[in-house]
PDB file of C-alpha atoms in Angstrom:
ATOM      1  CA  MET A  20      12.124  -8.768 -24.327  1.00 90.00           C
ATOM      2  CA  ARG A  21       8.361  -8.212 -24.315  1.00 95.00           C
ATOM      3  CA  ALA A  22       6.712  -5.816 -21.890  1.00 96.00           C
ATOM      4  CA  LEU A  23       3.189  -4.718 -21.063  1.00 97.00           C
ATOM      5  CA  LEU A  24       2.908  -1.094 -19.971  1.00 96.00           C
ATOM      6  CA  VAL A  25      -0.172  -0.384 -17.849  1.00 96.00           C
ATOM      7  CA  VAL A  26      -0.918   3.351 -17.931  1.00 94.00           C
ATOM      8  CA  ASN A  27      -3.279   5.089 -15.539  1.00 93.00           C
ATOM      9  CA  PRO A  28      -4.371   8.222 -17.446  1.00 91.00           C
ATOM     10  CA  ALA A  29      -5.569   9.803 -14.199  1.00 85.00           C
ATOM     11  CA  ALA A  30      -2.163   9.539 -12.530  1.00 82.00           C
ATOM     12  CA  THR A  31      -1.821  12.658 -10.413  1.00 77.00           C
ATOM     13  CA  THR A  32       1.651  13.856 -11.382  1.00 80.00           C
ATOM     14  CA  THR A  33       2.065  12.621 -14.956  1.00 80.00           C
ATOM     15  CA  SER A  34       0.943  14.624 -17.988  1.00 82.00           C
ATOM     16  CA  ALA A  35      -0.043  13.158 -21.345  1.00 85.00           C
ATOM     17  CA  ARG A  36       3.131  14.561 -22.877  1.00 87.00           C
ATOM     18  CA  THR A  37       5.284  12.920 -20.202  1.00 86.00           C
ATOM     19  CA  ARG A  38       3.512   9.601 -20.754  1.00 87.00           C
ATOM     20  CA  ASP A  39       4.274   9.809 -24.484  1.00 90.00           C
ATOM     21  CA  VAL A  40       7.959  10.439 -23.770  1.00 89.00           C
ATOM     22  CA  LEU A  41       8.106   7.493 -21.375  1.00 90.00           C
ATOM     23  CA  ILE A  42       6.382   5.148 -23.802  1.00 91.00           C
ATOM     24  CA  HIS A  43       8.801   6.153 -26.563  1.00 93.00           C
ATOM     25  CA  ALA A  44      11.814   5.585 -24.278  1.00 93.00           C
ATOM     26  CA  LEU A  45      10.636   2.146 -23.160  1.00 93.00           C
ATOM     27  CA  ALA A  46       9.624   1.092 -26.682  1.00 93.00           C
ATOM     28  CA  SER A  47      13.125   1.895 -27.932  1.00 91.00           C
ATOM     29  CA  GLU A  48      14.562  -0.843 -25.695  1.00 90.00           C
ATOM     30  CA  MET A  49      11.900  -3.572 -25.757  1.00 93.00           C
ATOM     31  CA  LYS A  50       8.853  -4.842 -27.588  1.00 95.00           C
ATOM     32  CA  LEU A  51       6.207  -2.821 -25.800  1.00 96.00           C
ATOM     33  CA  GLU A  52       2.435  -2.957 -25.658  1.00 96.00           C
ATOM     34  CA  ALA A  53       0.946   0.064 -23.890  1.00 95.00           C
ATOM     35  CA  VAL A  54      -2.613  -0.132 -22.540  1.00 95.00           C
ATOM     36  CA  THR A  55      -4.459   2.744 -20.874  1.00 94.00           C
ATOM     37  CA  THR A  56      -6.762   1.764 -18.033  1.00 96.00           C
ATOM     38  CA  GLU A  57     -10.433   2.570 -18.544  1.00 95.00           C
ATOM     39  CA  TYR A  58     -12.134   1.516 -15.310  1.00 94.00           C
ATOM     40  CA  ARG A  59     -11.427   0.624 -11.707  1.00 92.00           C
ATOM     41  CA  GLY A  60      -9.921  -2.851 -11.671  1.00 95.00           C
ATOM     42  CA  HIS A  61      -8.678  -2.661 -15.269  1.00 98.00           C
ATOM     43  CA  ALA A  62      -5.028  -2.709 -14.156  1.00 98.00           C
ATOM     44  CA  ARG A  63      -5.755  -5.886 -12.191  1.00 98.00           C
ATOM     45  CA  ASP A  64      -7.311  -7.473 -15.266  1.00 98.00           C
ATOM     46  CA  LEU A  65      -4.255  -6.534 -17.325  1.00 98.00           C
ATOM     47  CA  GLY A  66      -1.926  -7.991 -14.693  1.00 98.00           C
ATOM     48  CA  ARG A  67      -3.939 -11.206 -14.744  1.00 98.00           C
ATOM     49  CA  ARG A  68      -3.668 -11.336 -18.535  1.00 97.00           C
ATOM     50  CA  ALA A  69       0.097 -10.930 -18.296  1.00 98.00           C
ATOM     51  CA  ALA A  70       0.339 -13.669 -15.668  1.00 98.00           C
ATOM     52  CA  ASP A  71      -1.572 -16.080 -17.889  1.00 97.00           C
ATOM     53  CA  SER A  72       0.446 -15.183 -20.986  1.00 95.00           C
ATOM     54  CA  ASP A  73       3.480 -17.096 -22.173  1.00 91.00           C
ATOM     55  CA  ASP A  74       5.206 -14.216 -23.889  1.00 93.00           C
ATOM     56  CA  ILE A  75       5.257 -11.253 -21.482  1.00 97.00           C
ATOM     57  CA  ASP A  76       8.482 -10.835 -19.511  1.00 96.00           C
ATOM     58  CA  ILE A  77       7.799  -7.577 -17.669  1.00 97.00           C
ATOM     59  CA  VAL A  78       4.763  -5.590 -16.594  1.00 98.00           C
ATOM     60  CA  VAL A  79       5.447  -1.876 -16.154  1.00 97.00           C
ATOM     61  CA  ALA A  80       2.955   0.024 -13.998  1.00 97.00           C
ATOM     62  CA  LEU A  81       2.750   3.749 -14.711  1.00 95.00           C
ATOM     63  CA  GLY A  82       0.629   5.311 -11.994  1.00 94.00           C
ATOM     64  CA  GLY A  83       0.282   5.626  -8.253  1.00 93.00           C
ATOM     65  CA  ASP A  84       0.158   3.034  -5.490  1.00 95.00           C
ATOM     66  CA  GLY A  85      -3.409   2.069  -6.388  1.00 94.00           C
ATOM     67  CA  THR A  86      -2.382   1.168  -9.933  1.00 96.00           C
ATOM     68  CA  VAL A  87       0.574  -0.849  -8.644  1.00 98.00           C
ATOM     69  CA  ASN A  88      -1.683  -2.685  -6.185  1.00 98.00           C
ATOM     70  CA  GLU A  89      -4.097  -3.668  -8.953  1.00 98.00           C
ATOM     71  CA  VAL A  90      -1.309  -4.883 -11.229  1.00 98.00           C
ATOM     72  CA  VAL A  91       0.214  -6.952  -8.398  1.00 98.00           C
ATOM     73  CA  ASN A  92      -3.134  -8.541  -7.579  1.00 98.00           C
ATOM     74  CA  GLY A  93      -3.559  -9.455 -11.219  1.00 98.00           C
ATOM     75  CA  LEU A  94      -0.069 -10.920 -11.486  1.00 98.00           C
ATOM     76  CA  LEU A  95      -0.539 -12.995  -8.324  1.00 98.00           C
ATOM     77  CA  HIS A  96      -4.108 -14.115  -8.933  1.00 98.00           C
ATOM     78  CA  LYS A  97      -2.915 -17.743  -8.798  1.00 97.00           C
ATOM     79  CA  GLY A  98      -0.263 -17.080  -6.163  1.00 97.00           C
ATOM     80  CA  PRO A  99       3.489 -16.376  -6.316  1.00 98.00           C
ATOM     81  CA  ASP A 100       5.586 -18.149  -8.946  1.00 97.00           C
ATOM     82  CA  LEU A 101       9.017 -16.549  -9.160  1.00 97.00           C
ATOM     83  CA  GLU A 102      10.201 -18.756 -12.011  1.00 95.00           C
ATOM     84  CA  ASN A 103       7.314 -18.198 -14.390  1.00 96.00           C
ATOM     85  CA  LEU A 104       5.543 -14.921 -13.624  1.00 98.00           C
ATOM     86  CA  PRO A 105       6.602 -11.650 -15.287  1.00 98.00           C
ATOM     87  CA  SER A 106       8.709  -9.209 -13.307  1.00 98.00           C
ATOM     88  CA  LEU A 107       7.207  -5.905 -12.174  1.00 98.00           C
ATOM     89  CA  ALA A 108       8.616  -2.456 -12.916  1.00 97.00           C
ATOM     90  CA  VAL A 109       7.125   0.738 -11.500  1.00 97.00           C
ATOM     91  CA  VAL A 110       7.141   4.252 -12.944  1.00 95.00           C
ATOM     92  CA  PRO A 111       5.665   6.490 -10.210  1.00 94.00           C
ATOM     93  CA  GLY A 112       2.873   8.793 -11.295  1.00 92.00           C
ATOM     94  CA  GLY A 113       0.786   9.228  -8.150  1.00 89.00           C
ATOM     95  CA  SER A 114       0.855  11.782  -5.381  1.00 85.00           C
ATOM     96  CA  THR A 115       2.816   9.666  -2.880  1.00 89.00           C
ATOM     97  CA  ASN A 116       4.273   6.527  -4.591  1.00 94.00           C
ATOM     98  CA  VAL A 117       5.250   4.759  -1.368  1.00 96.00           C
ATOM     99  CA  PHE A 118       6.037   1.372  -2.919  1.00 97.00           C
ATOM    100  CA  ALA A 119       8.310   2.794  -5.614  1.00 97.00           C
ATOM    101  CA  ARG A 120      10.151   5.103  -3.234  1.00 96.00           C
ATOM    102  CA  ALA A 121      10.627   2.320  -0.678  1.00 96.00           C
ATOM    103  CA  LEU A 122      12.400   0.377  -3.425  1.00 96.00           C
ATOM    104  CA  GLY A 123      14.714   3.321  -4.092  1.00 95.00           C
ATOM    105  CA  ILE A 124      13.088   4.212  -7.420  1.00 96.00           C
ATOM    106  CA  PRO A 125      13.294   7.960  -8.244  1.00 95.00           C
ATOM    107  CA  ASN A 126      10.020   9.780  -7.597  1.00 93.00           C
ATOM    108  CA  ASP A 127      10.273  11.596 -10.933  1.00 92.00           C
ATOM    109  CA  ALA A 128       8.703   9.562 -13.748  1.00 92.00           C
ATOM    110  CA  VAL A 129      11.376  10.400 -16.323  1.00 92.00           C
ATOM    111  CA  GLU A 130      14.234   9.602 -13.932  1.00 94.00           C
ATOM    112  CA  ALA A 131      12.462   6.392 -12.887  1.00 95.00           C
ATOM    113  CA  THR A 132      12.189   5.297 -16.522  1.00 94.00           C
ATOM    114  CA  GLY A 133      15.912   5.842 -16.982  1.00 94.00           C
ATOM    115  CA  ALA A 134      16.607   3.855 -13.809  1.00 95.00           C
ATOM    116  CA  ILE A 135      14.436   0.988 -15.068  1.00 95.00           C
ATOM    117  CA  LEU A 136      16.245   0.892 -18.400  1.00 95.00           C
ATOM    118  CA  ASP A 137      19.601   0.861 -16.590  1.00 96.00           C
ATOM    119  CA  ALA A 138      18.393  -1.945 -14.313  1.00 96.00           C
ATOM    120  CA  LEU A 139      17.237  -3.978 -17.315  1.00 93.00           C
ATOM    121  CA  ALA A 140      20.604  -3.510 -18.997  1.00 93.00           C
ATOM    122  CA  ASP A 141      22.325  -4.688 -15.797  1.00 95.00           C
ATOM    123  CA  ARG A 142      19.744  -7.457 -15.221  1.00 93.00           C
ATOM    124  CA  SER A 143      19.159  -5.980 -11.788  1.00 96.00           C
ATOM    125  CA  GLU A 144      16.083  -7.095  -9.877  1.00 97.00           C
ATOM    126  CA  ARG A 145      14.946  -7.758  -6.328  1.00 97.00           C
ATOM    127  CA  THR A 146      12.591 -10.323  -4.853  1.00 98.00           C
ATOM    128  CA  VAL A 147      10.198  -8.768  -2.326  1.00 98.00           C
ATOM    129  CA  GLY A 148       7.764 -10.079   0.236  1.00 98.00           C
ATOM    130  CA  LEU A 149       4.158  -8.910   0.252  1.00 98.00           C
ATOM    131  CA  GLY A 150       1.153  -8.906   2.546  1.00 98.00           C
ATOM    132  CA  LEU A 151      -2.031 -10.891   1.968  1.00 98.00           C
ATOM    133  CA  ALA A 152      -5.351 -10.106   3.650  1.00 98.00           C
ATOM    134  CA  ALA A 153      -8.634 -12.026   3.607  1.00 98.00           C
ATOM    135  CA  GLY A 154     -11.899 -12.295   5.476  1.00 97.00           C
ATOM    136  CA  THR A 155     -11.526 -14.461   8.589  1.00 97.00           C
ATOM    137  CA  PRO A 156     -13.183 -17.907   8.439  1.00 96.00           C
ATOM    138  CA  GLY A 157     -16.184 -18.070  10.752  1.00 96.00           C
ATOM    139  CA  SER A 158     -16.603 -14.283  10.805  1.00 96.00           C
ATOM    140  CA  PRO A 159     -19.194 -12.134   8.990  1.00 95.00           C
ATOM    141  CA  ASP A 160     -16.421 -11.301   6.500  1.00 97.00           C
ATOM    142  CA  GLU A 161     -15.393 -14.876   5.679  1.00 96.00           C
ATOM    143  CA  ALA A 162     -16.626 -14.514   2.075  1.00 96.00           C
ATOM    144  CA  VAL A 163     -14.358 -11.496   1.410  1.00 96.00           C
ATOM    145  CA  PRO A 164     -11.737 -12.680  -1.112  1.00 95.00           C
ATOM    146  CA  GLU A 165      -8.042 -12.460  -0.369  1.00 97.00           C
ATOM    147  CA  ARG A 166      -6.107  -9.490  -1.683  1.00 98.00           C
ATOM    148  CA  TRP A 167      -2.410  -8.615  -1.800  1.00 98.00           C
ATOM    149  CA  PHE A 168      -0.894  -5.372  -0.559  1.00 98.00           C
ATOM    150  CA  THR A 169       2.551  -4.022  -1.284  1.00 98.00           C
ATOM    151  CA  PHE A 170       3.349  -1.656   1.589  1.00 98.00           C
ATOM    152  CA  CYS A 171       0.522  -1.150   4.104  1.00 97.00           C
ATOM    153  CA  ALA A 172      -2.988  -1.892   5.297  1.00 98.00           C
ATOM    154  CA  GLY A 173      -5.084  -0.453   8.084  1.00 97.00           C
ATOM    155  CA  LEU A 174      -8.246  -1.158  10.044  1.00 96.00           C
ATOM    156  CA  GLY A 175      -9.865   1.760  11.821  1.00 91.00           C
ATOM    157  CA  PHE A 176      -8.750   5.382  11.994  1.00 89.00           C
ATOM    158  CA  ASP A 177      -6.301   5.649   9.076  1.00 89.00           C
ATOM    159  CA  ALA A 178      -8.688   3.777   6.763  1.00 92.00           C
ATOM    160  CA  GLY A 179     -11.414   6.239   7.746  1.00 90.00           C
ATOM    161  CA  VAL A 180      -9.143   9.098   6.673  1.00 89.00           C
ATOM    162  CA  ILE A 181      -8.539   7.442   3.300  1.00 88.00           C
ATOM    163  CA  GLY A 182     -12.281   6.953   2.837  1.00 90.00           C
ATOM    164  CA  ARG A 183     -12.810  10.664   3.429  1.00 89.00           C
ATOM    165  CA  VAL A 184     -10.077  11.546   0.939  1.00 85.00           C
ATOM    166  CA  GLU A 185     -11.674   9.337  -1.711  1.00 83.00           C
ATOM    167  CA  GLN A 186     -15.016  11.053  -1.151  1.00 85.00           C
ATOM    168  CA  GLN A 187     -13.375  14.423  -1.691  1.00 87.00           C
ATOM    169  CA  ARG A 188     -11.665  13.205  -4.870  1.00 77.00           C
ATOM    170  CA  GLU A 189     -14.995  11.985  -6.214  1.00 81.00           C
ATOM    171  CA  ARG A 190     -16.213  15.554  -5.746  1.00 84.00           C
ATOM    172  CA  GLY A 191     -13.385  16.839  -7.910  1.00 81.00           C
ATOM    173  CA  LYS A 192     -10.732  17.675  -5.301  1.00 82.00           C
ATOM    174  CA  ARG A 193      -7.097  16.928  -6.193  1.00 76.00           C
ATOM    175  CA  SER A 194      -5.183  14.407  -4.116  1.00 70.00           C
ATOM    176  CA  THR A 195      -2.742  16.602  -2.205  1.00 74.00           C
ATOM    177  CA  HIS A 196      -1.021  16.279   1.141  1.00 72.00           C
ATOM    178  CA  ALA A 197      -3.030  19.250   2.397  1.00 80.00           C
ATOM    179  CA  LEU A 198      -6.223  17.352   1.581  1.00 83.00           C
ATOM    180  CA  TYR A 199      -5.007  14.394   3.661  1.00 81.00           C
ATOM    181  CA  VAL A 200      -4.142  16.609   6.618  1.00 82.00           C
ATOM    182  CA  ARG A 201      -7.633  18.186   6.573  1.00 86.00           C
ATOM    183  CA  GLN A 202      -9.276  14.772   6.502  1.00 87.00           C
ATOM    184  CA  VAL A 203      -7.113  13.546   9.394  1.00 82.00           C
ATOM    185  CA  LEU A 204      -8.444  16.432  11.497  1.00 83.00           C
ATOM    186  CA  ARG A 205     -12.042  15.748  10.486  1.00 84.00           C
ATOM    187  CA  GLN A 206     -11.710  12.034  11.162  1.00 85.00           C
ATOM    188  CA  PHE A 207     -10.261  12.781  14.594  1.00 82.00           C
ATOM    189  CA  LEU A 208     -13.080  15.155  15.509  1.00 80.00           C
ATOM    190  CA  GLU A 209     -15.786  12.724  14.386  1.00 82.00           C
ATOM    191  CA  GLU A 210     -14.165   9.391  15.367  1.00 75.00           C
ATOM    192  CA  PRO A 211     -16.633   7.684  17.781  1.00 72.00           C
ATOM    193  CA  HIS A 212     -14.199   5.029  19.072  1.00 69.00           C
ATOM    194  CA  ARG A 213     -11.057   7.027  19.730  1.00 66.00           C
ATOM    195  CA  ARG A 214     -11.130   6.619  23.508  1.00 68.00           C
ATOM    196  CA  ASP A 215     -12.322   3.016  23.710  1.00 77.00           C
ATOM    197  CA  GLY A 216     -10.755   0.901  21.013  1.00 90.00           C
ATOM    198  CA  LEU A 217     -12.725  -1.921  19.411  1.00 95.00           C
ATOM    199  CA  ILE A 218      -9.911  -3.930  17.799  1.00 97.00           C
ATOM    200  CA  THR A 219      -8.290  -7.110  19.132  1.00 97.00           C
ATOM    201  CA  LEU A 220      -5.084  -8.525  17.651  1.00 98.00           C
ATOM    202  CA  ASP A 221      -4.691 -12.314  17.762  1.00 97.00           C
ATOM    203  CA  ALA A 222      -1.332 -13.810  16.789  1.00 95.00           C
ATOM    204  CA  PRO A 223      -0.302 -17.465  17.248  1.00 92.00           C
ATOM    205  CA  GLY A 224       1.751 -18.012  20.374  1.00 90.00           C
ATOM    206  CA  GLN A 225       1.029 -14.557  21.809  1.00 91.00           C
ATOM    207  CA  ASP A 226      -1.506 -13.136  24.232  1.00 94.00           C
ATOM    208  CA  PRO A 227      -4.297 -11.176  22.524  1.00 96.00           C
ATOM    209  CA  VAL A 228      -3.770  -7.411  22.297  1.00 96.00           C
ATOM    210  CA  THR A 229      -7.107  -5.751  23.045  1.00 96.00           C
ATOM    211  CA  ASP A 230      -8.813  -2.360  22.850  1.00 94.00           C
ATOM    212  CA  LEU A 231      -6.874  -0.958  19.895  1.00 95.00           C
ATOM    213  CA  ALA A 232      -8.350   2.204  18.391  1.00 91.00           C
ATOM    214  CA  LEU A 233      -5.927   2.238  15.466  1.00 91.00           C
ATOM    215  CA  SER A 234      -4.041  -0.524  13.668  1.00 96.00           C
ATOM    216  CA  ILE A 235      -1.504  -0.001  10.879  1.00 97.00           C
ATOM    217  CA  ILE A 236       0.072  -3.006   9.165  1.00 98.00           C
ATOM    218  CA  CYS A 237       3.360  -2.332   7.381  1.00 98.00           C
ATOM    219  CA  ASN A 238       5.204  -4.407   4.805  1.00 98.00           C
ATOM    220  CA  THR A 239       8.062  -1.923   4.458  1.00 98.00           C
ATOM    221  CA  ALA A 240       9.385   1.340   5.845  1.00 97.00           C
ATOM    222  CA  PRO A 241       8.640   4.187   5.585  1.00 96.00           C
ATOM    223  CA  TRP A 242       4.885   3.825   6.057  1.00 95.00           C
ATOM    224  CA  THR A 243       4.089   6.927   3.998  1.00 93.00           C
ATOM    225  CA  TYR A 244       5.359  10.388   3.074  1.00 91.00           C
ATOM    226  CA  LEU A 245       4.168  13.884   3.875  1.00 86.00           C
ATOM    227  CA  GLY A 246       5.598  15.717   0.889  1.00 82.00           C
ATOM    228  CA  ASN A 247       9.226  14.609   0.889  1.00 87.00           C
ATOM    229  CA  ARG A 248       9.227  13.757   4.592  1.00 91.00           C
ATOM    230  CA  PRO A 249       9.173   9.987   5.249  1.00 94.00           C
ATOM    231  CA  MET A 250       7.097   8.785   8.198  1.00 95.00           C
ATOM    232  CA  TYR A 251       7.923   5.530   9.958  1.00 97.00           C
ATOM    233  CA  ALA A 252       5.023   3.830  11.728  1.00 97.00           C
ATOM    234  CA  ALA A 253       7.053   0.605  11.931  1.00 98.00           C
ATOM    235  CA  PRO A 254      10.739   1.399  11.308  1.00 97.00           C
ATOM    236  CA  ARG A 255      11.867  -2.257  11.242  1.00 97.00           C
ATOM    237  CA  ALA A 256       9.366  -3.326   8.576  1.00 98.00           C
ATOM    238  CA  SER A 257      11.041  -4.681   5.456  1.00 98.00           C
ATOM    239  CA  PHE A 258      10.338  -6.354   2.120  1.00 98.00           C
ATOM    240  CA  ASP A 259      12.621  -9.143   3.414  1.00 97.00           C
ATOM    241  CA  THR A 260      10.637 -10.007   6.585  1.00 97.00           C
ATOM    242  CA  GLY A 261       7.053 -10.686   7.597  1.00 97.00           C
ATOM    243  CA  LEU A 262       4.563  -7.962   8.536  1.00 98.00           C
ATOM    244  CA  ASP A 263       4.869  -5.322  11.264  1.00 98.00           C
ATOM    245  CA  ILE A 264       1.984  -3.703  13.104  1.00 98.00           C
ATOM    246  CA  LEU A 265       1.551  -0.477  15.025  1.00 97.00           C
ATOM    247  CA  GLY A 266      -1.486  -0.309  17.290  1.00 96.00           C
ATOM    248  CA  LEU A 267      -2.675   2.578  19.442  1.00 93.00           C
ATOM    249  CA  ARG A 268      -5.064   2.005  22.319  1.00 91.00           C
ATOM    250  CA  ARG A 269      -6.065   5.608  22.741  1.00 86.00           C
ATOM    251  CA  LEU A 270      -6.712   8.547  20.444  1.00 86.00           C
ATOM    252  CA  SER A 271      -7.396  11.303  22.946  1.00 85.00           C
ATOM    253  CA  THR A 272      -6.299  14.818  22.022  1.00 86.00           C
ATOM    254  CA  ALA A 273      -3.130  14.490  24.105  1.00 88.00           C
ATOM    255  CA  ALA A 274      -2.325  11.032  22.722  1.00 87.00           C
ATOM    256  CA  VAL A 275      -2.911  12.025  19.094  1.00 85.00           C
ATOM    257  CA  THR A 276      -0.765  15.133  19.534  1.00 89.00           C
ATOM    258  CA  ARG A 277       2.049  13.035  21.006  1.00 93.00           C
ATOM    259  CA  TYR A 278       1.927  10.254  18.417  1.00 92.00           C
ATOM    260  CA  ALA A 279       1.490  12.660  15.493  1.00 89.00           C
ATOM    261  CA  THR A 280       4.612  14.501  16.641  1.00 93.00           C
ATOM    262  CA  GLN A 281       6.460  11.196  16.930  1.00 96.00           C
ATOM    263  CA  LEU A 282       5.403  10.249  13.399  1.00 93.00           C
ATOM    264  CA  LEU A 283       6.519  13.581  11.979  1.00 91.00           C
ATOM    265  CA  THR A 284       9.917  13.204  13.664  1.00 95.00           C
ATOM    266  CA  SER A 285      10.199   9.448  13.157  1.00 97.00           C
ATOM    267  CA  SER A 286      13.296   7.866  11.647  1.00 96.00           C
ATOM    268  CA  PRO A 287      14.566   4.432  10.553  1.00 96.00           C
ATOM    269  CA  GLU A 288      15.695   4.012  14.163  1.00 96.00           C
ATOM    270  CA  LYS A 289      12.610   5.207  16.061  1.00 96.00           C
ATOM    271  CA  GLY A 290       8.846   5.272  15.475  1.00 96.00           C
ATOM    272  CA  PRO A 291       5.812   6.000  17.664  1.00 96.00           C
ATOM    273  CA  HIS A 292       6.149   4.656  21.206  1.00 95.00           C
ATOM    274  CA  GLY A 293       4.543   5.016  24.617  1.00 93.00           C
ATOM    275  CA  LYS A 294       2.235   3.240  27.044  1.00 90.00           C
ATOM    276  CA  HIS A 295      -0.704   3.296  24.624  1.00 91.00           C
ATOM    277  CA  ALA A 296       1.373   2.118  21.642  1.00 95.00           C
ATOM    278  CA  VAL A 297       1.871  -1.522  20.617  1.00 95.00           C
ATOM    279  CA  SER A 298       4.566  -2.458  18.077  1.00 96.00           C
ATOM    280  CA  LEU A 299       5.079  -6.002  16.785  1.00 96.00           C
ATOM    281  CA  HIS A 300       7.712  -7.051  14.258  1.00 97.00           C
ATOM    282  CA  ASP A 301       8.035  -9.791  11.612  1.00 97.00           C
ATOM    283  CA  LEU A 302       4.636 -11.480  11.987  1.00 97.00           C
ATOM    284  CA  THR A 303       3.693 -14.215   9.524  1.00 97.00           C
ATOM    285  CA  ASP A 304       0.050 -14.770  10.506  1.00 97.00           C
ATOM    286  CA  PHE A 305      -2.353 -12.767  12.650  1.00 98.00           C
ATOM    287  CA  THR A 306      -5.955 -11.619  12.767  1.00 98.00           C
ATOM    288  CA  LEU A 307      -7.623  -8.333  13.649  1.00 98.00           C
ATOM    289  CA  HIS A 308     -11.157  -8.560  15.080  1.00 97.00           C
ATOM    290  CA  SER A 309     -13.423  -5.586  15.734  1.00 97.00           C
ATOM    291  CA  LYS A 310     -16.520  -5.378  17.924  1.00 95.00           C
ATOM    292  CA  ALA A 311     -18.188  -3.308  15.189  1.00 95.00           C
ATOM    293  CA  PRO A 312     -17.530  -2.806  11.451  1.00 95.00           C
ATOM    294  CA  LEU A 313     -14.629  -0.403  10.854  1.00 95.00           C
ATOM    295  CA  PRO A 314     -13.115   1.153   7.703  1.00 95.00           C
ATOM    296  CA  PHE A 315     -10.438  -0.962   6.035  1.00 97.00           C
ATOM    297  CA  GLN A 316      -7.742   0.102   3.558  1.00 97.00           C
ATOM    298  CA  MET A 317      -4.916  -1.513   1.618  1.00 97.00           C
ATOM    299  CA  ASP A 318      -2.157   0.456  -0.133  1.00 97.00           C
ATOM    300  CA  GLY A 319      -4.198   3.623   0.265  1.00 92.00           C
ATOM    301  CA  ASP A 320      -7.368   2.169  -1.287  1.00 93.00           C
ATOM    302  CA  HIS A 321     -10.514   2.256   0.871  1.00 94.00           C
ATOM    303  CA  LEU A 322     -12.231  -1.148   0.732  1.00 95.00           C
ATOM    304  CA  GLY A 323     -15.313  -0.570   2.878  1.00 95.00           C
ATOM    305  CA  LEU A 324     -16.103  -1.822   6.378  1.00 96.00           C
ATOM    306  CA  ARG A 325     -14.714  -4.978   7.990  1.00 97.00           C
ATOM    307  CA  THR A 326     -15.165  -6.768  11.309  1.00 97.00           C
ATOM    308  CA  SER A 327     -12.385  -9.349  10.989  1.00 98.00           C
ATOM    309  CA  VAL A 328      -9.346  -9.576   8.711  1.00 98.00           C
ATOM    310  CA  THR A 329      -6.688 -12.294   8.634  1.00 98.00           C
ATOM    311  CA  PHE A 330      -3.201 -11.266   7.481  1.00 98.00           C
ATOM    312  CA  THR A 331      -0.330 -13.318   6.104  1.00 98.00           C
ATOM    313  CA  GLY A 332       3.204 -12.108   5.410  1.00 98.00           C
ATOM    314  CA  VAL A 333       4.482 -13.902   2.298  1.00 98.00           C
ATOM    315  CA  ARG A 334       8.233 -13.768   1.758  1.00 97.00           C
ATOM    316  CA  ARG A 335       9.702 -13.837  -1.761  1.00 97.00           C
ATOM    317  CA  ALA A 336       6.401 -13.196  -3.487  1.00 98.00           C
ATOM    318  CA  LEU A 337       7.375 -11.102  -6.536  1.00 98.00           C
ATOM    319  CA  ARG A 338      10.359 -10.075  -8.664  1.00 98.00           C
ATOM    320  CA  VAL A 339      10.763  -6.301  -9.104  1.00 98.00           C
ATOM    321  CA  ILE A 340      13.100  -4.472 -11.518  1.00 97.00           C
ATOM    322  CA  VAL A 341      15.250  -2.057  -9.466  1.00 95.00           C
TER     323      VAL A 341
END
């Protein structure tokens, strides 16, 4: 068995010594090529190389959700092909690791490596659905290329928070949950559209949902973690269905306090709810339009401003070692 190991050297929770141990463990069980990423987008390029190769069976991503997202986009650059594309394995090394944890992979890198080796010995894998987003035809964003996401996307408030976090990281701050909480508060205080939402959701066969101030698209549950606490924006979201969306029409102080409390106490049975909350389950195709450009994120990666994004839920898109 031949494997390509994609290593993000800046992974938040993985030291150089740990990476060496993991590489040695994987190399003892397979023919392994380990490549360290050197620039943003390098993991995507490596995933593309693996997809176009005839002799790579598995791509192992060692890093956080951003690294996994890049690898997946490289693997699927020509679209899903379950019979011929390499399988994906994930060794979590980021601060949150939502995709890996949603799959039941241990959050510790060493334990995750052991779990992957056990799964390979048992030939255990799972086929998962993914989300695909692209600029909407006829909109100012129609030239924006399509991109896959593994667990979530967002237009508006939450993407603005992620943009703020990335700015802080560029200034040398570590990616911690405390940093995220501070940026949530700053985004709330400075958000110009929190009382009058700009976003409209259009889905085939349904009436438009208007005046959303926040929109979170989920491909699985939980949506994210605060430390070890899972938070469920869309509890019914699953790798086996289409996409779910949570929209909030109002972000007043009272509304944010209520919905933040609901998120912190959310469970697989119950997420945020109320008269200003909109929850839709198992959507295959829909579009979000905004009256003005808003921040957009996918898998925790800030992608700039967008006015219109079209989403597709693609079932059975990728094989994952679990």
